[in-house]
Coordinates of N, CA, C and O in Angstrom, one line a residue:
M16 N -37.7 -10.6 -36.2 CA -36.2 -10.6 -36.3 C -35.8 -12.0 -36.8 O -36.2 -13.0 -36.2
N17 N -35.0 -12.0 -37.8 CA -34.6 -13.3 -38.3 C -33.3 -13.7 -37.6 O -32.3 -12.9 -37.6
D18 N -33.2 -14.9 -37.0 CA -32.1 -15.3 -36.3 C -31.2 -16.2 -37.1 O -30.2 -16.8 -36.6
E19 N -31.5 -16.4 -38.4 CA -30.7 -17.2 -39.2 C -29.4 -16.5 -39.6 O -29.3 -15.3 -39.7
P20 N -28.3 -17.3 -39.8 CA -27.0 -16.7 -40.2 C -27.2 -16.0 -41.5 O -28.0 -16.4 -42.4
T21 N -26.6 -14.9 -41.7 CA -26.7 -14.1 -42.9 C -25.5 -14.4 -43.8 O -24.5 -14.8 -43.4
T22 N -25.6 -14.1 -45.1 CA -24.5 -14.2 -46.0 C -23.8 -12.9 -46.1 O -24.4 -11.9 -45.9
G23 N -22.6 -12.9 -46.6 CA -21.8 -11.7 -46.8 C -20.6 -11.8 -46.0 O -20.0 -12.8 -45.7
H24 N -20.1 -10.6 -45.5 CA -18.8 -10.5 -44.9 C -18.7 -11.4 -43.6 O -17.7 -12.0 -43.5
N25 N -19.7 -11.3 -42.8 CA -19.6 -12.1 -41.5 C -20.6 -13.3 -41.6 O -21.5 -13.4 -40.8
T26 N -20.3 -14.2 -42.5 CA -21.2 -15.3 -42.7 C -21.2 -16.2 -41.4 O -20.2 -16.3 -40.7
G27 N -22.3 -16.7 -41.0 CA -22.4 -17.5 -39.8 C -22.7 -16.7 -38.6 O -22.8 -17.3 -37.5
V28 N -22.8 -15.4 -38.6 CA -23.0 -14.6 -37.4 C -24.5 -14.3 -37.4 O -25.0 -13.7 -38.3
S29 N -25.2 -14.6 -36.3 CA -26.6 -14.4 -36.3 C -27.0 -13.0 -35.7 O -26.2 -12.5 -34.9
R30 N -28.2 -12.6 -35.9 CA -28.6 -11.3 -35.4 C -28.6 -11.4 -33.9 O -28.2 -10.4 -33.2
S31 N -29.1 -12.5 -33.3 CA -29.2 -12.6 -31.8 C -27.8 -12.6 -31.2 O -27.6 -12.0 -30.1
E32 N -26.8 -13.2 -31.9 CA -25.4 -13.2 -31.4 C -24.9 -11.7 -31.4 O -24.3 -11.3 -30.4
L33 N -25.1 -11.0 -32.5 CA -24.7 -9.6 -32.5 C -25.4 -8.8 -31.5 O -24.7 -8.0 -30.8
E34 N -26.7 -9.0 -31.3 CA -27.4 -8.2 -30.2 C -26.8 -8.6 -28.9 O -26.7 -7.7 -28.0
G35 N -26.4 -9.8 -28.7 CA -25.8 -10.2 -27.4 C -24.5 -9.5 -27.2 O -24.2 -9.0 -26.1
Y36 N -23.7 -9.3 -28.2 CA -22.4 -8.6 -28.1 C -22.7 -7.1 -27.7 O -22.1 -6.6 -26.8
Y37 N -23.7 -6.5 -28.4 CA -24.0 -5.1 -28.2 C -24.6 -4.9 -26.8 O -24.3 -4.0 -26.1
T38 N -25.4 -5.9 -26.3 CA -26.0 -5.8 -25.0 C -24.9 -5.9 -23.9 O -24.9 -5.1 -23.0
R39 N -23.9 -6.8 -24.1 CA -22.8 -6.9 -23.2 C -21.9 -5.6 -23.2 O -21.5 -5.2 -22.1
L40 N -21.7 -5.1 -24.4 CA -20.9 -3.8 -24.4 C -21.6 -2.7 -23.7 O -21.0 -1.9 -23.0
R41 N -22.9 -2.6 -24.0 CA -23.7 -1.5 -23.3 C -23.6 -1.6 -21.8 O -23.4 -0.7 -21.1
A42 N -23.7 -2.9 -21.3 CA -23.7 -3.1 -19.9 C -22.3 -2.7 -19.3 O -22.2 -2.1 -18.2
L43 N -21.3 -3.0 -20.0 CA -19.9 -2.6 -19.6 C -19.7 -1.1 -19.6 O -19.1 -0.5 -18.7
E44 N -20.3 -0.5 -20.7 CA -20.2 1.0 -20.7 C -20.9 1.6 -19.5 O -20.4 2.6 -18.9
E45 N -22.1 1.1 -19.2 CA -22.8 1.6 -18.0 C -22.0 1.4 -16.7 O -22.0 2.2 -15.9
E46 N -21.4 0.2 -16.6 CA -20.6 -0.1 -15.5 C -19.4 0.8 -15.4 O -19.0 1.3 -14.3
A47 N -18.8 1.1 -16.5 CA -17.6 2.0 -16.6 C -18.0 3.4 -16.2 O -17.3 4.1 -15.4
A48 N -19.2 3.8 -16.6 CA -19.7 5.2 -16.2 C -19.9 5.2 -14.7 O -19.5 6.2 -14.1
S49 N -20.4 4.2 -14.2 CA -20.6 4.1 -12.7 C -19.3 4.1 -12.0 O -19.1 4.8 -11.0
I50 N -18.3 3.4 -12.5 CA -17.0 3.4 -11.9 C -16.3 4.8 -12.0 O -15.8 5.3 -11.0
N51 N -16.5 5.4 -13.1 CA -15.9 6.7 -13.3 C -16.5 7.7 -12.4 O -15.8 8.6 -11.8
E52 N -17.8 7.6 -12.1 CA -18.5 8.5 -11.2 C -18.0 8.3 -9.8 O -17.7 9.2 -9.0
A53 N -17.8 7.0 -9.4 CA -17.3 6.7 -8.1 C -15.8 7.2 -7.9 O -15.5 7.7 -6.8
K54 N -15.0 7.1 -9.0 CA -13.7 7.6 -8.9 C -13.7 9.1 -8.7 O -12.9 9.7 -8.0
A55 N -14.6 9.8 -9.4 CA -14.7 11.3 -9.3 C -15.1 11.6 -7.9 O -14.6 12.7 -7.3
D56 N -16.0 10.9 -7.3 CA -16.4 11.1 -5.9 C -15.3 11.0 -5.0 O -15.1 11.8 -4.0
I57 N -14.4 10.0 -5.2 CA -13.3 9.8 -4.3 C -12.3 11.0 -4.4 O -11.8 11.5 -3.4
K58 N -12.1 11.4 -5.7 CA -11.2 12.5 -5.9 C -11.7 13.8 -5.3 O -11.0 14.6 -4.7
A59 N -13.1 14.0 -5.4 CA -13.7 15.2 -4.8 C -13.6 15.2 -3.3 O -13.3 16.2 -2.7
E60 N -13.7 14.0 -2.7 CA -13.5 13.8 -1.3 C -12.1 14.2 -0.8 O -11.9 14.9 0.1
A61 N -11.1 13.7 -1.6 CA -9.7 14.0 -1.3 C -9.4 15.5 -1.4 O -8.8 16.1 -0.6
K62 N -10.0 16.1 -2.5 CA -9.8 17.5 -2.7 C -10.5 18.3 -1.6 O -9.9 19.3 -1.1
A63 N -11.6 17.9 -1.1 CA -12.3 18.6 0.0 C -11.5 18.5 1.3 O -11.6 19.4 2.1
R64 N -10.7 17.5 1.4 CA -9.9 17.3 2.6 C -8.6 18.1 2.5 O -7.8 18.1 3.4
G65 N -8.4 18.8 1.3 CA -7.3 19.7 1.2 C -6.1 19.1 0.5 O -5.0 19.8 0.4
Y66 N -6.2 18.0 -0.1 CA -5.1 17.4 -0.9 C -4.9 18.2 -2.2 O -5.8 18.6 -2.8
D67 N -3.6 18.3 -2.5 CA -3.2 18.9 -3.8 C -3.5 17.9 -4.9 O -2.8 16.8 -5.0
M68 N -4.5 18.0 -5.7 CA -5.0 17.0 -6.6 C -4.0 16.7 -7.7 O -3.9 15.6 -8.2
K69 N -3.2 17.7 -8.1 CA -2.2 17.4 -9.1 C -1.1 16.5 -8.6 O -0.8 15.5 -9.2
M70 N -0.7 16.7 -7.4 CA 0.3 15.8 -6.7 C -0.3 14.5 -6.3 O 0.3 13.5 -6.4
F71 N -1.6 14.5 -5.9 CA -2.3 13.3 -5.6 C -2.3 12.4 -6.8 O -2.0 11.2 -6.7
G72 N -2.6 12.9 -8.0 CA -2.6 12.1 -9.2 C -1.3 11.5 -9.6 O -1.1 10.4 -9.9
K73 N -0.2 12.4 -9.4 CA 1.1 11.9 -9.7 C 1.5 10.8 -8.7 O 2.1 9.8 -9.1
A74 N 1.3 11.0 -7.4 CA 1.6 10.0 -6.4 C 0.8 8.7 -6.7 O 1.4 7.6 -6.5
Y75 N -0.4 8.8 -7.1 CA -1.2 7.6 -7.3 C -0.7 6.8 -8.5 O -0.6 5.6 -8.5
A76 N -0.2 7.6 -9.5 CA 0.4 6.9 -10.7 C 1.6 6.1 -10.3 O 1.9 5.0 -10.7
L77 N 2.4 6.7 -9.4 CA 3.6 6.0 -8.9 C 3.2 4.8 -8.0 O 3.9 3.8 -8.1
W78 N 2.2 5.0 -7.2 CA 1.8 4.0 -6.3 C 1.3 2.7 -7.0 O 1.5 1.6 -6.6
K79 N 0.8 2.9 -8.2 CA 0.3 1.8 -9.0 C 1.4 1.0 -9.7 O 1.1 -0.1 -10.2
L80 N 2.6 1.5 -9.8 CA 3.7 0.8 -10.5 C 4.0 -0.5 -9.8 O 4.0 -0.6 -8.6
D81 N 4.4 -1.5 -10.6 CA 4.8 -2.8 -10.0 C 6.3 -2.6 -9.6 O 6.9 -1.6 -9.9
A82 N 6.9 -3.6 -9.0 CA 8.2 -3.6 -8.5 C 9.3 -3.3 -9.6 O 10.2 -2.5 -9.4
E83 N 9.1 -4.0 -10.7 CA 10.0 -3.8 -11.8 C 9.9 -2.4 -12.4 O 11.0 -1.8 -12.7
Q84 N 8.8 -1.9 -12.5 CA 8.6 -0.5 -13.0 C 9.2 0.5 -12.1 O 9.8 1.4 -12.5
R85 N 9.0 0.3 -10.8 CA 9.6 1.1 -9.8 C 11.1 1.1 -9.8 O 11.8 2.1 -9.7
A86 N 11.7 -0.1 -10.0 CA 13.2 -0.2 -10.1 C 13.7 0.6 -11.3 O 14.7 1.3 -11.2
V87 N 13.1 0.4 -12.4 CA 13.5 1.1 -13.6 C 13.4 2.6 -13.5 O 14.3 3.4 -13.8
L88 N 12.2 3.0 -12.9 CA 12.0 4.5 -12.6 C 13.1 5.0 -11.7 O 13.6 6.1 -11.9
G89 N 13.4 4.2 -10.7 CA 14.5 4.6 -9.7 C 15.8 4.8 -10.4 O 16.5 5.8 -10.2
L90 N 16.2 3.9 -11.4 CA 17.4 4.0 -12.1 C 17.4 5.4 -12.9 O 18.4 6.1 -12.9
Y91 N 16.3 5.6 -13.6 CA 16.2 6.8 -14.4 C 16.2 8.1 -13.6 O 17.0 9.1 -13.9
T92 N 15.5 8.1 -12.5 CA 15.5 9.3 -11.6 C 16.8 9.6 -11.0 O 17.3 10.7 -10.8
D93 N 17.5 8.5 -10.5 CA 18.8 8.6 -10.0 C 19.8 9.1 -11.0 O 20.6 10.0 -10.7
A94 N 19.7 8.6 -12.2 CA 20.6 9.0 -13.3 C 20.5 10.5 -13.6 O 21.4 11.2 -13.9
L95 N 19.3 11.0 -13.5 CA 19.0 12.4 -13.8 C 19.1 13.3 -12.6 O 19.0 14.5 -12.7
G96 N 19.3 12.7 -11.4 CA 19.4 13.5 -10.2 C 18.1 14.2 -9.8 O 18.1 15.3 -9.2
V97 N 17.0 13.5 -10.1 CA 15.7 14.1 -9.9 C 15.4 14.4 -8.5 O 14.8 15.5 -8.1
F98 N 15.7 13.5 -7.6 CA 15.4 13.7 -6.2 C 16.6 14.1 -5.3 O 16.5 14.0 -4.1
G99 N 17.6 14.6 -5.9 CA 18.7 15.0 -5.0 C 20.1 14.9 -5.6 O 20.5 14.7 -6.6

């Protein structure tokens, strides 16, 4: 493997540098797959305990909102009479 910079579109980028990027991306993809599997396990556990997963997901999305987002959502839902 030649580690010298190549000429062309990405001049100055070495093979080992590119391989480093790809290795880091692959590690993150593997980590993401592991995280996704853990998330699926948590959801399966909640489902097994009898939670309505459609509502669980909606409530989780609301739970993640920050204070400003909750305030704006409150304005919108009040204006539309969503909750009463």
